[in-house]
Coordinates of C-alpha atoms in Angstrom, one line a residue:
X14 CA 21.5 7.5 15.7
X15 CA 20.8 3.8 15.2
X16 CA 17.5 4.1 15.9
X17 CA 16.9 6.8 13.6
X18 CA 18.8 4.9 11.1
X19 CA 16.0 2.1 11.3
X20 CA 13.5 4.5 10.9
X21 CA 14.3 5.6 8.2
X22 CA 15.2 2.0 6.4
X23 CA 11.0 1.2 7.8
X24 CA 9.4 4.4 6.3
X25 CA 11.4 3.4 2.7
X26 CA 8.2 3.0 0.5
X27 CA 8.1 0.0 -2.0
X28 CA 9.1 1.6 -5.2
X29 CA 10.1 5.0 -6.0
X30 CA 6.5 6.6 -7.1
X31 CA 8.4 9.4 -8.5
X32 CA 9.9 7.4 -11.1
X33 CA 6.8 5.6 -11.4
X34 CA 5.0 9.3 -11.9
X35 CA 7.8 10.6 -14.4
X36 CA 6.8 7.2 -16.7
X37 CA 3.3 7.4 -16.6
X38 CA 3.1 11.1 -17.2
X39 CA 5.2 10.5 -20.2
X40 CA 2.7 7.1 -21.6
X41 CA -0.4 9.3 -20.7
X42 CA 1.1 12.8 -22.3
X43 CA 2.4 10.8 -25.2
X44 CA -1.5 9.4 -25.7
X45 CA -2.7 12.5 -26.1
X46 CA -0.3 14.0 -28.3
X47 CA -0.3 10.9 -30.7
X48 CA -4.1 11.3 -30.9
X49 CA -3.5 15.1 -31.3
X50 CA -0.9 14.4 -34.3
X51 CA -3.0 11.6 -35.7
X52 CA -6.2 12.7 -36.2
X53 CA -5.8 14.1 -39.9
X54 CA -4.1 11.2 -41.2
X55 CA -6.1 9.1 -39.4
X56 CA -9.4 10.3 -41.3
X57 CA -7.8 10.4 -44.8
X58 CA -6.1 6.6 -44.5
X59 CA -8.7 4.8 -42.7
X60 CA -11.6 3.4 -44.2
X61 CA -14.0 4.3 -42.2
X62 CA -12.3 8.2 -41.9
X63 CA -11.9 7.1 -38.0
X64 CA -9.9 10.3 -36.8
X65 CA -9.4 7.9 -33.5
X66 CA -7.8 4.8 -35.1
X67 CA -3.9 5.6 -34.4
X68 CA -5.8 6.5 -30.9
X69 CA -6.8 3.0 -30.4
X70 CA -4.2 1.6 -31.5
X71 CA -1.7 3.4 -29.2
X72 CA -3.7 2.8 -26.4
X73 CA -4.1 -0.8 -27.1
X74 CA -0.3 -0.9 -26.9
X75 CA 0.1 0.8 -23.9
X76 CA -2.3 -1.5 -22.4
X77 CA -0.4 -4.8 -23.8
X78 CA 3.0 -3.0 -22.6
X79 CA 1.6 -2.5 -18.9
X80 CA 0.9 -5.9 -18.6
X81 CA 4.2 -7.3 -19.6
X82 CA 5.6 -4.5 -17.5
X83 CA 3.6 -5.7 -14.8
X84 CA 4.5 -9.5 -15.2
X85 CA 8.0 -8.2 -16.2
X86 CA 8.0 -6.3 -12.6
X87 CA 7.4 -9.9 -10.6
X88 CA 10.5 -11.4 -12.4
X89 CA 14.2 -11.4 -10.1
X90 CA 17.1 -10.0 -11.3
X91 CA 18.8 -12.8 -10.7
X92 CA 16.5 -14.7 -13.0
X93 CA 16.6 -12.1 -15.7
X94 CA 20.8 -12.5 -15.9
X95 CA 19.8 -16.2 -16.5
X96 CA 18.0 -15.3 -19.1
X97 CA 19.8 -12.5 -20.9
X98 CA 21.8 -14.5 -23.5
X99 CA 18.8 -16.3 -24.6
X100 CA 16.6 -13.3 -25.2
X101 CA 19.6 -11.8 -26.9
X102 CA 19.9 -14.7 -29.4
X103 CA 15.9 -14.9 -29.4
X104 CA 16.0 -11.3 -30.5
X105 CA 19.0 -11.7 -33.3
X106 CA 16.9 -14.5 -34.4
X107 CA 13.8 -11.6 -35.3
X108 CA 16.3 -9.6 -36.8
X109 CA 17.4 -12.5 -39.4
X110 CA 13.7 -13.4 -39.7
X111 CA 12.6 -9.8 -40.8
X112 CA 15.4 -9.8 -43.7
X113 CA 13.5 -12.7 -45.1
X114 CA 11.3 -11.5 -48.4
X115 CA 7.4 -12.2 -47.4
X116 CA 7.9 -12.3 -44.2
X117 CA 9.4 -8.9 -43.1
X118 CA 7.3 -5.8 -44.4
X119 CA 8.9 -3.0 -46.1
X120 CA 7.7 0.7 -45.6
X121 CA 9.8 3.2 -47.4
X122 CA 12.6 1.1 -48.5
X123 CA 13.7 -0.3 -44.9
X124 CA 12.3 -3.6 -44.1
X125 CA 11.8 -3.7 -39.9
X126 CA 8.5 -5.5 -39.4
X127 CA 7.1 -8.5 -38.8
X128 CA 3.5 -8.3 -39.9
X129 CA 1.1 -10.0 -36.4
X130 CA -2.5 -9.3 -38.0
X131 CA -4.7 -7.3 -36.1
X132 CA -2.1 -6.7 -33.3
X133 CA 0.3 -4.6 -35.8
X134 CA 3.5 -5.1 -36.4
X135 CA 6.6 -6.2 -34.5
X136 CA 9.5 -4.2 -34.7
X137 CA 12.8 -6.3 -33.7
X138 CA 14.9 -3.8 -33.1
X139 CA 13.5 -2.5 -30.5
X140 CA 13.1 -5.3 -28.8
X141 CA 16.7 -5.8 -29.3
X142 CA 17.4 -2.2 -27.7
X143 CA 16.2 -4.2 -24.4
X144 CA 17.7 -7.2 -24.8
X145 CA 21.4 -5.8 -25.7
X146 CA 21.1 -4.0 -22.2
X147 CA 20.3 -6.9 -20.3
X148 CA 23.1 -9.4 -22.2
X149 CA 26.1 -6.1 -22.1
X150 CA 25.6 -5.8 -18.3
X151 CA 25.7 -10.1 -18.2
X152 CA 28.6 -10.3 -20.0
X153 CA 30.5 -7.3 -18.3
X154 CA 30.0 -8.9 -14.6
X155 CA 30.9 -12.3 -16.2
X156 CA 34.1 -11.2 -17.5
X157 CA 34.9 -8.6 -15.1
X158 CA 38.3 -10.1 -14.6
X159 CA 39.5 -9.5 -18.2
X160 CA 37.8 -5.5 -18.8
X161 CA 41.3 -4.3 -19.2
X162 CA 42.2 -6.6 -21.7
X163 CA 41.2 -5.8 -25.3
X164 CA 41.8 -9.6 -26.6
X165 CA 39.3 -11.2 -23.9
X166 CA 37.4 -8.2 -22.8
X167 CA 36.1 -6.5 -25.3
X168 CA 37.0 -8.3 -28.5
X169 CA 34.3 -11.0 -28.2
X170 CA 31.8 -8.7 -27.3
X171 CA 32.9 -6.8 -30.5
X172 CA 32.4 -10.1 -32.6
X173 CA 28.5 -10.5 -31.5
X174 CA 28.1 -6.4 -32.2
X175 CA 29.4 -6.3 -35.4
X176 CA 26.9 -9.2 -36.4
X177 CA 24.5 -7.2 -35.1
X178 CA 25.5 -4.0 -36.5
X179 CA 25.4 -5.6 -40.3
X180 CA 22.1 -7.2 -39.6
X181 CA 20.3 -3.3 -38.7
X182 CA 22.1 -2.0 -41.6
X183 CA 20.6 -5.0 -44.1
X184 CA 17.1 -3.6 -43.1
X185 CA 18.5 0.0 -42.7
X186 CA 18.1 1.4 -39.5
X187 CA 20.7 2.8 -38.6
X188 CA 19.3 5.0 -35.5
X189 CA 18.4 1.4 -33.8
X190 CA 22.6 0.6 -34.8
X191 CA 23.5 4.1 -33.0
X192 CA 21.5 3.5 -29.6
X193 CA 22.2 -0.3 -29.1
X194 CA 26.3 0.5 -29.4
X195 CA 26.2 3.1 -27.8
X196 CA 24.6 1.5 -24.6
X197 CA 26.7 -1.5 -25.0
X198 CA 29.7 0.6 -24.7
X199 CA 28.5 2.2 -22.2
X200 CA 27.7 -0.5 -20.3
X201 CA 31.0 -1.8 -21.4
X202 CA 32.6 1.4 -19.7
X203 CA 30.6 1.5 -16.5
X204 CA 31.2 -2.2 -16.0
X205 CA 35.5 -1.3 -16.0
X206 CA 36.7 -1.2 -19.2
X207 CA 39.9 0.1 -19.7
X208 CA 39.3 3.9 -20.2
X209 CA 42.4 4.1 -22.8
X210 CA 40.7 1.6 -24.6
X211 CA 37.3 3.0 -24.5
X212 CA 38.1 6.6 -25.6
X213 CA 40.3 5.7 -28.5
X214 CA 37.4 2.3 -29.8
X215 CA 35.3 5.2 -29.3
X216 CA 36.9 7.8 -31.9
X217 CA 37.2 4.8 -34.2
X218 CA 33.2 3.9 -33.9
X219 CA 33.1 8.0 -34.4
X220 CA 34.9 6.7 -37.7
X221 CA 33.3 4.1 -38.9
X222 CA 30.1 6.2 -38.2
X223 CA 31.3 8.9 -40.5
X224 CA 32.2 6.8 -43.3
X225 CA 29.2 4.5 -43.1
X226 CA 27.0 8.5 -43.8
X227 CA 29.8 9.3 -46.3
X228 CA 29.6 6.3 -48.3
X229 CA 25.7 6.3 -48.5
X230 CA 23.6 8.6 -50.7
X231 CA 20.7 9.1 -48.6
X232 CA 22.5 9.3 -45.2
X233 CA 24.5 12.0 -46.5
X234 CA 22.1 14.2 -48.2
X235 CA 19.9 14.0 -44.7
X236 CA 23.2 15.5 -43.3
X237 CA 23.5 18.1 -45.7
X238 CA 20.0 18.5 -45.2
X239 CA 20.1 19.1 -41.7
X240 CA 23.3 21.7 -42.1
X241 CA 20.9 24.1 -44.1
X242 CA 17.3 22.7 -44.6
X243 CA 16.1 26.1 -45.8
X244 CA 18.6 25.1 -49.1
X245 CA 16.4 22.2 -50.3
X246 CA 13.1 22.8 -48.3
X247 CA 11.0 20.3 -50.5
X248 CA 13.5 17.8 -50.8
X249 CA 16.2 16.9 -48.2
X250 CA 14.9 19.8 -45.8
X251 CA 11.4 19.3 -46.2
X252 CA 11.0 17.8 -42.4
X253 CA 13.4 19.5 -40.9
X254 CA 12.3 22.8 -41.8
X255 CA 9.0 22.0 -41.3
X256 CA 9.5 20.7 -37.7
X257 CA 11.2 24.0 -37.0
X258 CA 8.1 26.0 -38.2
X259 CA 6.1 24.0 -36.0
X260 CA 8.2 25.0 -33.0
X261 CA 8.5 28.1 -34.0
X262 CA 4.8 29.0 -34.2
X263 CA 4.2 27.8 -30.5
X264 CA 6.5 30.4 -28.9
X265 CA 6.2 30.2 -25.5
X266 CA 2.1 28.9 -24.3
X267 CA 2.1 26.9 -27.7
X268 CA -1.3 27.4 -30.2
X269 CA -3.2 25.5 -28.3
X270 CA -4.0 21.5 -28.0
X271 CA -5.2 20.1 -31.2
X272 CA -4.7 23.4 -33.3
X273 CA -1.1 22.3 -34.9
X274 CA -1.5 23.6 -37.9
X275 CA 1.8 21.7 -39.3
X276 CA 0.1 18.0 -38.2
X277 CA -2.6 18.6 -41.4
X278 CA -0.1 16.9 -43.8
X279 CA 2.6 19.4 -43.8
X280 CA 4.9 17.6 -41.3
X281 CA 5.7 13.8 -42.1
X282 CA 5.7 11.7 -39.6
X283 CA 4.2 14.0 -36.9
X284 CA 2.9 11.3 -34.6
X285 CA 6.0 8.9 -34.5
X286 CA 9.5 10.4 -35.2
X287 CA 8.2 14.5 -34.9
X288 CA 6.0 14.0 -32.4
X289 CA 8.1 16.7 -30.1
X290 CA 7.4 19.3 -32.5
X291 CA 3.6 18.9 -32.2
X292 CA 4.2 19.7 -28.9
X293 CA 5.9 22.5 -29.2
X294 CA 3.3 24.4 -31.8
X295 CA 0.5 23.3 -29.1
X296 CA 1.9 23.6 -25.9
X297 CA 4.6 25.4 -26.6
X298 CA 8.3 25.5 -24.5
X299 CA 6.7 25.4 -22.0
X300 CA 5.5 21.7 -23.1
X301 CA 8.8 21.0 -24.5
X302 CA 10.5 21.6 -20.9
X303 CA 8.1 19.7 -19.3
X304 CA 8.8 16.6 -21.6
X305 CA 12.7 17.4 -21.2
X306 CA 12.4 17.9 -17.6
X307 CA 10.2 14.3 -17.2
X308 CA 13.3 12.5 -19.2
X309 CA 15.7 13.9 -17.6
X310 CA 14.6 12.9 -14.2
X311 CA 14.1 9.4 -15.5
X312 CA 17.7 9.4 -16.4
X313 CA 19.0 10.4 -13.2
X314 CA 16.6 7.9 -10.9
X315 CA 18.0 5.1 -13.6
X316 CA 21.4 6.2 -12.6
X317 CA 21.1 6.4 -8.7
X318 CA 19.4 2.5 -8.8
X319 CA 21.8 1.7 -10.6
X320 CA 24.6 3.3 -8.3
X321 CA 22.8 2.2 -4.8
X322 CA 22.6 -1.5 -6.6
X323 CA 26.2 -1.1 -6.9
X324 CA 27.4 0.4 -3.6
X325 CA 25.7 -3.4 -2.4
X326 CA 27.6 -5.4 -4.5
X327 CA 24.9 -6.1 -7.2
X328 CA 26.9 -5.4 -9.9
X329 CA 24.6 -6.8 -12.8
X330 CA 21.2 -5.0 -11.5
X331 CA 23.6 -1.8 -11.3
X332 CA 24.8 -2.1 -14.9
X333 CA 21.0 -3.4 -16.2
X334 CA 19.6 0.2 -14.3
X335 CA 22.2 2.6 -15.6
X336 CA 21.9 1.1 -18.9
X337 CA 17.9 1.6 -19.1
X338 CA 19.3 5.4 -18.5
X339 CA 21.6 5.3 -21.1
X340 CA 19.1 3.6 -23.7
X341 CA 16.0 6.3 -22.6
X342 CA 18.6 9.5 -22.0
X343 CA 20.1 8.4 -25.2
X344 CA 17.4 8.2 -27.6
X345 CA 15.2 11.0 -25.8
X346 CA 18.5 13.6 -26.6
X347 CA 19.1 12.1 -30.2
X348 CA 15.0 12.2 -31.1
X349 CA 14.4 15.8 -29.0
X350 CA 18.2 17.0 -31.2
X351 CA 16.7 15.7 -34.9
X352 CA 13.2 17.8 -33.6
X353 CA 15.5 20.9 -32.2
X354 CA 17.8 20.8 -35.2
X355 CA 20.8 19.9 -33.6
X356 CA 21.4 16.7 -35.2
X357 CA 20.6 15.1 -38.7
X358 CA 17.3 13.6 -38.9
X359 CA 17.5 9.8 -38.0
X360 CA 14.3 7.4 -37.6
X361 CA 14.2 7.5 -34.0
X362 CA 11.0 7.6 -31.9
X363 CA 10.7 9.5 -28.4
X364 CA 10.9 6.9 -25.6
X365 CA 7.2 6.4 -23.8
X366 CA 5.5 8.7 -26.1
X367 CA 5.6 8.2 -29.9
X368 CA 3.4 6.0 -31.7
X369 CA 4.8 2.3 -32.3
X370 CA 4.0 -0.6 -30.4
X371 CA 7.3 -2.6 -30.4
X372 CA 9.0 0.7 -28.8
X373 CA 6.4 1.1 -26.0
X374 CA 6.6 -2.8 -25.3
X375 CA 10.3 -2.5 -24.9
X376 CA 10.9 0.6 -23.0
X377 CA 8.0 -0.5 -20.5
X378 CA 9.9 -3.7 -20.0
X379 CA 13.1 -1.7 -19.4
X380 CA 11.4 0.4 -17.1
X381 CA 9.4 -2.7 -15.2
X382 CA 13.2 -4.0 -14.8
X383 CA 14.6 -0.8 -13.6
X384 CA 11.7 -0.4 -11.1
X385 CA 12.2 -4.5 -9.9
X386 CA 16.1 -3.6 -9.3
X387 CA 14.9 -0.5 -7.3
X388 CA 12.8 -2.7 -5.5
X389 CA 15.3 -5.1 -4.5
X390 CA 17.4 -2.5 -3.5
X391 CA 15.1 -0.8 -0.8
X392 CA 14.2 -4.7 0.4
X393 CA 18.0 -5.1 0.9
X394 CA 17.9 -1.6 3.0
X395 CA 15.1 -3.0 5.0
X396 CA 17.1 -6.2 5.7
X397 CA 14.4 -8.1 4.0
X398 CA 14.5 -10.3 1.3
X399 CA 13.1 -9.3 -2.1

């Protein structure tokens, strides 16, 4: 029995290639599709009437986010808790910076960018999306003897949220505000906070999330848009409605790649927020499934790192891995819910696979992180240090 024990500890392979498979199917599918949903915008804003410029671009992201999720990927996890509250502050430090007129570029009435020349723009919100993860599962294994304490255990990390919270909603962006609370409560929960606690902070975040739509014009109409988009279908509805025709035309096989008919300047952001419902008029629900299927086992292989990091004692790797599912799981559900329907529409990209290079940066960082902890974990299982 001990012998076969061993055996099987040898024959562990280095990483888990099926998370690494799940990833890069999503980066490569997402490629295509953003070229797919690009190329008509791409001819009538460019200069040149380049239908592949949001092509390059994209892949010249995914090629600067494989590098630092390769150099990410060499980094220890102890070494990346040393770091977390700097990159945190680093991070709130971007968001302060793109308030500043001149400096941060505003498209559309929000101001999230930081202009950086030929290489795009910089989007610190996302970035923060990564570094929230990394300094909630810090401060949860730091002050793991106070997580059923309100006062010490979750009021401070309260404080630094809140500051957060009002420095999204000075930009807007309130889908970045949704996703980073929710994953530091989560990690907040998975870490031992008092369940009592949690449930009822929770209804009152609930709350303060209704009130915050309530109290803002454009928040609210988007919901009432959502509740019936076929009631304003040029104005509140327009996208909605016109994601759900593009969905609906794929039926099950989809028209066909690169014959969405919805992409030729029907459906607003078709390559970055919508992008799911290109796939679904060209590949159809078929395609749709896949993609759901693809995030859905990245969620789970998050969650079993993170749960073998735990079972030896590495509390902060466990809380950094089930957070990275959280944060992908999370914003995959809310972007595939505003494409399906299901929830009011909220500028929130698809993990891996929509156009934007800040997003693709961060979530291969997350992933380079989650894939370093599952690393460490099958070293450990070896009985060899990482």
């Amino acid at each position: 029995m001990f012998h076969n024990a061993a055996l099987k500890r040898t024959a562990l392979t280095p990483y888990d290639w099926g998370l690494v498979f799940a990833a890069l199917a999503l980066l490569m599918l997402g490629l295509v599709m953003v070229y797919s949903a690009s190329v008509a915008i791409a001819e009538a804003k460019s200069a040149s009437n380049q239908s592949s410029f949001y092509l390059i671009r994209h892949a010249m992201y995914l090629v600067i986010a494989l590098g630092a999720g390769y150099a990410a990927l060499q980094i220890p996890t102890p070494t990346w808790q040393a770091l977390a509250p700097y990159l945190f502050m680093c991070c709130a430090v971007l968001l302060v910076v793109v308030l500043i007129p001149f400096i941060g570029k505003e498209v559309n009435g929000s101001r999230r960018w930081i202009p950086l020349g030929p290489l795009g723009n910089l989007q610190p919100s996302e970035l923060m999306k990564f570094a929230t993860i990394l300094y909630a599962a810090d401060y949860t294994v730091r002050k793991a003897a106070f997580m059923q304490n309100l006062k010490k255990g979750f009021l401070p990390m309260f404080l630094v949220m809140l500051g957060i919270g009002g420095l999204l909603l000075m930009e807007p962006d309130f889908g970045a505000l949704v996703v980073i609370v929710a994953t530091a409560m989560a990690i907040l929960f998975l870490g031992g906070f008092n369940a009592r606690l949690f449930f009822g902070l929770s209804i009152l975040l609930a709350i303060g999330f209704v009130l915050m739509i309530v109290t803002s014009e454009y928040r609210y109409e988007r919901v009432l848009g959502y509740l019936n988009p076929w009631k304003d279908p040029y104005g509140a509805g327009y996208q909605l409605s016109h994601a759900l025709i593009a969905l609906g035309s794929g039926e099950l096989t989809g028209v066909g790649l690169g014959d969405s008919v919805e992409k030729l300047f029907y459906l607003p952001e078709a390559y970055t927020d919508f992008l799911l419902a290109v796939i679904g008029e060209e590949l159809g629900l078929i395609g749709v499934l896949a993609v759901i299927a693809l995030f859905a086992w990245l969620t789970w292989r998050a969650f079993s790192i993170g749960w073998q990091a735990g079972l030896m004692g590495r509390n902060f790797a466990a809380l950094v891995a089930q957070g990275v599912g959280v944060w992908m799981g999370a914003q995959a559900f809310i972007n595939m819910g505003v494409n399906l329907g299901l929830l009011p529409t909220k500028g929130l990209t698809l993990p891996l696979m929509s156009y934007g290079g800040s997003g693709i940066v961060a979530n291969c960082l997350a992933l380079a992180v989650l894939l370093r902890i599952d690393f460490e974990n099958r070293c450990l299982m070896r009985g060899k240090k990482a």
